[in-house]
Every structure is written in C-alpha cells, then in structure tokens.
N, CA, C and O atoms as a DFTB+ gen file, in Angstrom:
408 C
 N C O
     1  1      -9.246       9.249       4.934
     2  2      -7.926       8.533       4.696
     3  2      -8.097       8.181       3.278
     4  3      -9.177       7.794       2.833
     5  1      -7.038       8.315       2.572
     6  2      -6.984       8.050       1.215
     7  2      -5.480       7.202       1.253
     8  3      -4.406       7.605       1.699
     9  1      -5.788       5.979       0.667
    10  2      -4.642       5.155       0.197
    11  2      -4.142       4.853      -0.847
    12  3      -4.909       4.006      -1.305
    13  1      -3.157       5.028      -1.690
    14  2      -2.800       4.847      -3.104
    15  2      -1.555       4.055      -2.943
    16  3      -0.655       4.442      -2.198
    17  1      -1.475       2.800      -3.721
    18  2      -0.443       2.132      -4.022
    19  2      -0.401       1.862      -5.414
    20  3      -1.327       1.427      -6.099
    21  1       1.096       2.242      -5.887
    22  2       1.386       2.242      -7.336
    23  2       2.517       0.858      -7.442
    24  3       3.601       0.919      -6.862
    25  1       2.208      -0.073      -8.057
    26  2       3.090      -1.291      -8.475
    27  2       3.730      -1.003      -9.764
    28  3       3.111      -0.569     -10.735
    29  1       4.895      -1.239      -9.747
    30  2       5.685      -1.073     -11.006
    31  2       6.868      -2.246     -11.073
    32  3       7.152      -2.882     -10.059
    33  1       7.434      -2.446     -12.154
    34  2       8.517      -3.327     -12.310
    35  2       7.733      -4.722     -12.797
    36  3       6.766      -4.815     -13.553
    37  1       8.389      -5.652     -12.189
    38  2       8.183      -7.123     -12.563
    39  2       8.489      -7.526     -13.915
    40  3       9.225      -6.711     -14.471
    41  1       8.169      -8.502     -14.616
    42  2       8.842      -9.069     -15.802
    43  2       8.267      -8.088     -16.995
    44  3       8.990      -7.590     -17.858
    45  1       6.909      -7.906     -16.899
    46  2       6.406      -6.950     -18.067
    47  2       6.760      -5.308     -18.012
    48  3       6.699      -4.583     -19.005
    49  1       7.166      -4.826     -16.589
    50  2       7.413      -3.771     -16.388
    51  2       6.064      -2.636     -16.404
    52  3       6.204      -1.422     -16.550
    53  1       4.930      -3.250     -16.244
    54  2       3.590      -2.582     -16.291
    55  2       3.588      -1.702     -15.060
    56  3       4.236      -2.121     -14.101
    57  1       3.109      -0.826     -14.970
    58  2       2.399      -0.004     -13.634
    59  2       1.081      -0.117     -13.405
    60  3       0.263      -0.221     -14.320
    61  1       0.798      -0.105     -12.247
    62  2      -0.769      -0.316     -11.966
    63  2      -0.846       0.611     -10.828
    64  3       0.109       0.618     -10.052
    65  1      -1.879       1.421     -10.607
    66  2      -2.214       2.277      -9.501
    67  2      -3.525       2.097      -8.993
    68  3      -4.447       2.229      -9.798
    69  1      -3.832       1.776      -7.614
    70  2      -4.970       1.652      -7.077
    71  2      -5.155       2.506      -5.842
    72  3      -4.440       2.356      -4.852
    73  1      -6.087       3.369      -5.908
    74  2      -6.383       4.299      -4.837
    75  2      -8.004       4.130      -4.082
    76  3      -9.021       4.144      -4.775
    77  1      -8.034       3.993      -2.767
    78  2      -9.093       4.072      -2.211
    79  2      -9.211       4.970      -1.150
    80  3      -8.272       5.174      -0.381
    81  1     -10.393       5.571      -1.041
    82  2     -10.624       6.763      -0.140
    83  2     -11.787       6.046       0.811
    84  3     -12.784       5.450       0.404
    85  1     -11.385       6.267       2.181
    86  2     -12.166       5.622       3.376
    87  2     -13.674       6.340       3.394
    88  3     -14.612       5.821       3.999
    89  1     -13.790       7.532       2.696
    90  2     -15.292       7.934       2.747
    91  2     -16.004       7.386       1.632
    92  3     -17.146       7.782       1.400
    93  1     -15.365       6.377       0.799
    94  2     -16.326       5.762      -0.043
    95  2     -16.564       4.201       0.344
    96  3     -17.034       3.389      -0.453
    97  1     -16.163       3.879       1.727
    98  2     -16.180       2.540       2.205
    99  2     -17.132       2.416       3.274
   100  3     -17.321       3.410       3.976
   101  1     -17.749       1.377       3.506
   102  2     -18.493       1.176       4.704
   103  2     -17.586       1.558       5.915
   104  3     -16.361       1.558       5.794
   105  1     -18.160       1.860       6.998
   106  2     -17.726       2.222       8.031
   107  2     -16.721       1.205       8.749
   108  3     -15.712       1.610       9.326
   109  1     -17.053      -0.069       8.675
   110  2     -16.381      -1.075       9.053
   111  2     -14.774      -1.041       8.368
   112  3     -13.693      -0.925       8.944
   113  1     -15.070      -1.179       7.009
   114  2     -13.970      -1.201       6.114
   115  2     -12.891      -0.065       6.380
   116  3     -11.678      -0.214       6.522
   117  1     -13.573       1.008       6.409
   118  2     -12.830       2.423       6.673
   119  2     -12.048       2.143       7.916
   120  3     -10.822       2.253       7.899
   121  1     -12.697       1.787       8.994
   122  2     -12.017       1.503      10.211
   123  2     -10.591       0.516      10.066
   124  3      -9.451       0.801      10.435
   125  1     -10.999      -0.527       9.510
   126  2     -10.098      -1.573       9.117
   127  2      -8.816      -1.022       8.467
   128  3      -7.699      -1.223       8.943
   129  1      -8.999      -0.475       7.602
   130  2      -8.046       0.290       6.763
   131  2      -7.048       1.181       7.696
   132  3      -5.822       1.084       7.757
   133  1      -7.934       2.110       8.433
   134  2      -7.156       2.920       9.424
   135  2      -6.232       2.133      10.504
   136  3      -5.140       2.556      10.884
   137  1      -6.732       1.129      10.867
   138  2      -6.141       0.373      11.781
   139  2      -4.857      -0.429      11.312
   140  3      -3.824      -0.493      11.977
   141  1      -5.046      -1.008      10.129
   142  2      -3.995      -1.361       9.438
   143  2      -2.797      -0.621       9.284
   144  3      -1.638      -0.990       9.474
   145  1      -3.333       0.715       8.831
   146  2      -2.113       1.772       8.741
   147  2      -1.394       2.135       9.877
   148  3      -0.195       2.414       9.867
   149  1      -2.160       2.133      10.916
   150  2      -1.522       2.450      12.243
   151  2      -0.860       1.268      12.764
   152  3       0.202       1.499      13.343
   153  1      -1.195       0.177      12.703
   154  2      -0.539      -1.002      13.062
   155  2       0.851      -1.261      12.301
   156  3       1.784      -1.873      12.822
   157  1       0.875      -0.809      11.214
   158  2       2.138      -0.647      10.303
   159  2       2.851       0.223      10.657
   160  3       3.964       0.226      10.133
   161  1       2.568       1.219      11.584
   162  2       3.492       2.354      11.896
   163  2       3.912       3.148      10.642
   164  3       5.046       3.622      10.576
   165  1       2.985       3.304       9.613
   166  2       3.220       3.847       8.387
   167  2       3.900       5.033       8.524
   168  3       4.989       5.095       7.953
   169  1       3.462       6.137       9.241
   170  2       4.139       7.283       9.306
   171  2       5.364       7.514      10.033
   172  3       5.885       8.622      10.163
   173  1       5.823       6.386      10.520
   174  2       7.161       6.376      10.994
   175  2       8.269       5.593      10.032
   176  3       9.480       5.576      10.254
   177  1       7.658       5.008       9.018
   178  2       8.573       4.206       7.975
   179  2       9.357       5.344       7.203
   180  3       8.899       6.443       6.891
   181  1      10.718       4.829       6.939
   182  2      11.232       5.879       5.959
   183  2      10.611       5.912       4.772
   184  3       9.733       5.091       4.509
   185  1      11.073       7.073       3.722
   186  2      10.460       7.150       2.479
   187  2      10.925       6.075       1.530
   188  3      10.306       5.818       0.497
   189  1      12.071       5.424       1.913
   190  2      12.506       4.502       0.953
   191  2      13.074       3.192       1.731
   192  3      13.815       3.323       2.705
   193  1      12.703       1.994       1.266
   194  2      13.120       0.849       1.900
   195  2      13.632      -0.075       0.912
   196  3      12.754      -0.792       0.434
   197  1      14.771      -0.260       0.480
   198  2      15.515      -0.892      -0.442
   199  2      15.843      -2.369       0.038
   200  3      15.990      -2.660       1.225
   201  1      15.947      -3.312      -1.065
   202  2      16.352      -4.747      -0.688
   203  2      17.816      -4.788      -0.843
   204  3      18.358      -4.188      -1.772
   205  1      18.480      -5.468       0.022
   206  2      19.767      -5.629      -0.215
   207  2      20.192      -7.035      -1.056
   208  3      21.322      -7.312      -1.457
   209  1      19.055      -7.782      -1.197
   210  2      19.096      -9.057      -2.096
   211  2      19.095      -8.718      -3.609
   212  3      18.346      -7.875      -4.101
   213  1      19.898      -9.368      -4.224
   214  2      19.811      -9.228      -5.633
   215  2      18.766      -9.932      -6.378
   216  3      18.491     -11.072      -6.001
   217  1      18.110      -9.409      -7.424
   218  2      17.004      -9.924      -8.103
   219  2      16.480      -9.275      -9.032
   220  3      16.365      -8.061      -8.866
   221  1      16.120      -9.738      -9.983
   222  2      15.570      -9.023     -11.166
   223  2      13.901      -9.451     -11.373
   224  3      13.292     -10.462     -11.024
   225  1      13.508      -8.361     -12.015
   226  2      11.801      -8.610     -12.262
   227  2      11.129      -8.420     -11.046
   228  3       9.957      -8.797     -11.037
   229  1      11.569      -7.941     -10.044
   230  2      10.575      -7.861      -8.750
   231  2       9.866      -6.449      -8.922
   232  3      10.165      -5.644      -9.804
   233  1       8.832      -6.250      -7.903
   234  2       7.940      -5.310      -8.093
   235  2       8.353      -4.300      -6.981
   236  3       8.830      -4.618      -5.891
   237  1       8.106      -3.067      -7.407
   238  2       8.330      -1.932      -6.442
   239  2       6.965      -1.278      -6.129
   240  3       6.126      -1.077      -7.007
   241  1       6.821      -1.018      -5.075
   242  2       5.657      -0.293      -4.490
   243  2       5.903       1.351      -4.121
   244  3       6.951       1.846      -3.704
   245  1       4.953       1.865      -4.327
   246  2       5.098       3.633      -3.767
   247  2       3.549       3.606      -3.216
   248  3       2.530       3.614      -3.908
   249  1       3.644       3.572      -1.830
   250  2       2.466       3.582      -1.333
   251  2       2.317       4.940      -0.548
   252  3       3.267       5.294       0.151
   253  1       1.066       5.807      -0.626
   254  2       0.898       7.127      -0.180
   255  2      -0.278       7.122       0.636
   256  3      -1.300       6.647       0.140
   257  1      -0.306       7.580       1.827
   258  2      -1.335       7.608       2.504
   259  2      -1.623       9.160       3.013
   260  3      -0.731       9.875       3.469
   261  1      -2.894       9.539       2.879
   262  2      -3.186      10.905       3.337
   263  2      -4.309      10.860       4.288
   264  3      -5.391      10.352       3.994
   265  1      -4.057      11.378       5.393
   266  2      -4.950      11.249       6.567
   267  2      -4.701      12.557       7.263
   268  3      -3.929      13.397       6.800
   269  1      -5.458      12.739       8.536
   270  2      -5.396      13.815       9.386
   271  2      -3.827      14.032       9.820
   272  3      -3.406      15.158      10.084
   273  1      -3.083      12.985       9.866
   274  2      -1.602      13.162      10.135
   275  2      -0.863      13.566       9.198
   276  3       0.352      13.522       9.390
   277  1      -1.333      14.031       8.033
   278  2      -0.386      14.438       6.854
   279  2      -0.520      13.526       5.853
   280  3      -1.325      12.595       5.864
   281  1       0.427      13.832       4.798
   282  2       0.706      12.885       3.518
   283  2       1.970      12.258       3.804
   284  3       2.903      12.927       4.247
   285  1       2.087      10.843       3.552
   286  2       3.464      10.203       3.737
   287  2       3.408       9.109       2.646
   288  3       2.417       8.441       2.350
   289  1       4.785       9.031       2.035
   290  2       4.882       8.109       0.869
   291  2       5.989       7.265       0.992
   292  3       7.081       7.828       1.071
   293  1       5.960       6.100       1.025
   294  2       6.979       5.034       1.198
   295  2       7.046       4.336      -0.035
   296  3       6.045       3.827      -0.538
   297  1       8.469       4.271      -0.681
   298  2       8.693       3.329      -1.769
   299  2       9.517       2.144      -1.305
   300  3      10.564       2.251      -0.666
   301  1       9.018       1.134      -1.639
   302  2       9.600      -0.160      -1.085
   303  2       9.655      -1.106      -2.071
   304  3       8.703      -1.214      -2.844
   305  1      10.773      -1.922      -2.183
   306  2      11.140      -3.034      -3.024
   307  2      10.393      -4.319      -2.418
   308  3      10.325      -4.539      -1.208
   309  1       9.829      -5.155      -3.434
   310  2       9.075      -6.417      -3.022
   311  2       9.739      -7.125      -1.978
   312  3       9.088      -7.518      -1.011
   313  1      11.228      -7.374      -2.087
   314  2      11.839      -8.337      -1.257
   315  2      12.091      -7.620      -0.056
   316  3      12.710      -8.256       0.797
   317  1      11.781      -6.508       0.210
   318  2      11.894      -5.473       1.430
   319  2      10.836      -4.945       2.334
   320  3      10.961      -4.273       3.358
   321  1       9.683      -5.425       1.696
   322  2       8.489      -5.245       2.363
   323  2       8.325      -5.400       3.962
   324  3       8.163      -6.586       4.248
   325  1       8.319      -4.638       4.971
   326  2       8.467      -4.907       6.153
   327  2       7.179      -5.880       6.513
   328  3       6.166      -5.714       5.834
   329  1       7.171      -6.885       7.548
   330  2       6.089      -7.692       7.977
   331  2       4.860      -6.743       8.376
   332  3       3.706      -7.169       8.367
   333  1       5.148      -5.587       8.685
   334  2       3.956      -4.647       9.470
   335  2       3.339      -4.120       8.341
   336  3       2.122      -3.953       8.426
   337  1       3.954      -3.786       7.194
   338  2       3.399      -3.255       5.962
   339  2       2.654      -4.150       5.093
   340  3       1.799      -3.644       4.366
   341  1       2.865      -5.499       5.055
   342  2       2.220      -6.442       4.326
   343  2       0.852      -6.511       4.245
   344  3       0.254      -6.699       3.186
   345  1       0.098      -6.306       5.785
   346  2      -1.324      -6.374       5.629
   347  2      -2.058      -5.214       4.884
   348  3      -3.202      -5.316       4.442
   349  1      -1.350      -4.209       4.802
   350  2      -1.683      -2.848       3.983
   351  2      -1.894      -3.196       2.614
   352  3      -2.914      -2.969       1.964
   353  1      -0.632      -3.884       2.146
   354  2      -0.622      -4.296       0.715
   355  2      -1.713      -5.322       0.453
   356  3      -2.350      -5.154      -0.587
   357  1      -1.986      -6.200       1.104
   358  2      -2.874      -7.286       0.940
   359  2      -4.283      -6.901       0.909
   360  3      -5.109      -7.418       0.157
   361  1      -4.589      -5.745       1.960
   362  2      -5.862      -5.425       2.014
   363  2      -6.350      -4.466       0.524
   364  3      -7.378      -4.562      -0.146
   365  1      -5.276      -3.640       0.377
   366  2      -5.462      -2.963      -0.968
   367  2      -5.789      -3.901      -2.311
   368  3      -6.626      -3.561      -3.147
   369  1      -5.037      -5.085      -2.394
   370  2      -5.086      -6.205      -3.359
   371  2      -6.534      -6.663      -3.220
   372  3      -7.291      -6.640      -4.191
   373  1      -6.886      -7.045      -2.116
   374  2      -8.169      -7.741      -1.945
   375  2      -9.217      -6.696      -2.045
   376  3     -10.213      -7.122      -2.629
   377  1      -9.306      -5.447      -1.655
   378  2     -10.196      -4.563      -1.574
   379  2     -10.578      -4.250      -2.990
   380  3     -11.760      -4.237      -3.336
   381  1      -9.480      -3.971      -3.903
   382  2      -9.509      -3.654      -5.182
   383  2     -10.201      -4.675      -5.965
   384  3     -11.101      -4.487      -6.784
   385  1      -9.660      -5.796      -5.605
   386  2     -10.295      -7.150      -6.435
   387  2     -11.947      -7.208      -6.226
   388  3     -12.767      -7.374      -7.129
   389  1     -12.210      -7.042      -4.898
   390  2     -13.583      -7.049      -4.685
   391  2     -14.451      -5.915      -5.089
   392  3     -15.634      -6.162      -5.327
   393  1     -13.972      -4.613      -5.201
   394  2     -14.548      -3.643      -5.982
   395  2     -14.713      -3.713      -7.312
   396  3     -15.680      -3.281      -7.939
   397  1     -13.558      -4.378      -7.839
   398  2     -13.771      -4.619      -9.320
   399  2     -14.926      -5.387      -9.598
   400  3     -15.737      -5.034     -10.455
   401  1     -15.071      -6.606      -8.799
   402  2     -16.001      -7.814      -9.064
   403  2     -17.444      -7.127      -8.799
   404  3     -18.401      -7.862      -9.041
   405  1     -17.707      -5.952      -8.381
   406  2     -19.036      -5.582      -7.998
   407  2     -19.723      -4.956      -9.139
   408  3     -20.883      -4.562      -9.021
C-alpha cells in the first residue's frame, strides 16, 4: 500500500507532498496504516469533499491510496475532513515527522 498526501493552500500557499509505502515500514506500522485506511472507508469516499463554510487561508488535502483495491484519490477541504479520515492525516503527519527525525 502506498499513501500520498499533498497539502496545499494556507496563508503562504506552499504545497507539500508526503508519500509512504507500506513495504518500507515495519510490519506493525504497515498494518496500522492499512487499518486506518479501512476504518476511514477510504475507497467509499467521494473524490471531492468541499466545505460549505466560508474561510480563507485553509489547507486543502489531496489524499491518494494505492493498494490491492486499486487507486483512489480524495480531495478534501480542511474544514470538511470527515472524522473517519482524520486519523489517516494524523498518522501521515506523525509518521513523516518521525521518519524525518531518524
């Protein structure tokens, strides 16, 4: 499984992309990310989730998961991230920070 998250927008408008492949992770971490993706119902989410609340300088996320189930991409506004998807974003942020510190 490969998970990629591109974050764009915000005050500075800088785009950042982080990708993690499960075959580069310890077995426990690979299983954890697979479980998070499954719990999020990722493959059932629509390709775009937009916020109805006005607000400037918010982030937008483009999340792509490639696995044996195929490839699916979801673009979501920061204010519209479903609660089920938040753990995936948090894991990516935490995992990328941990890997950068090694």
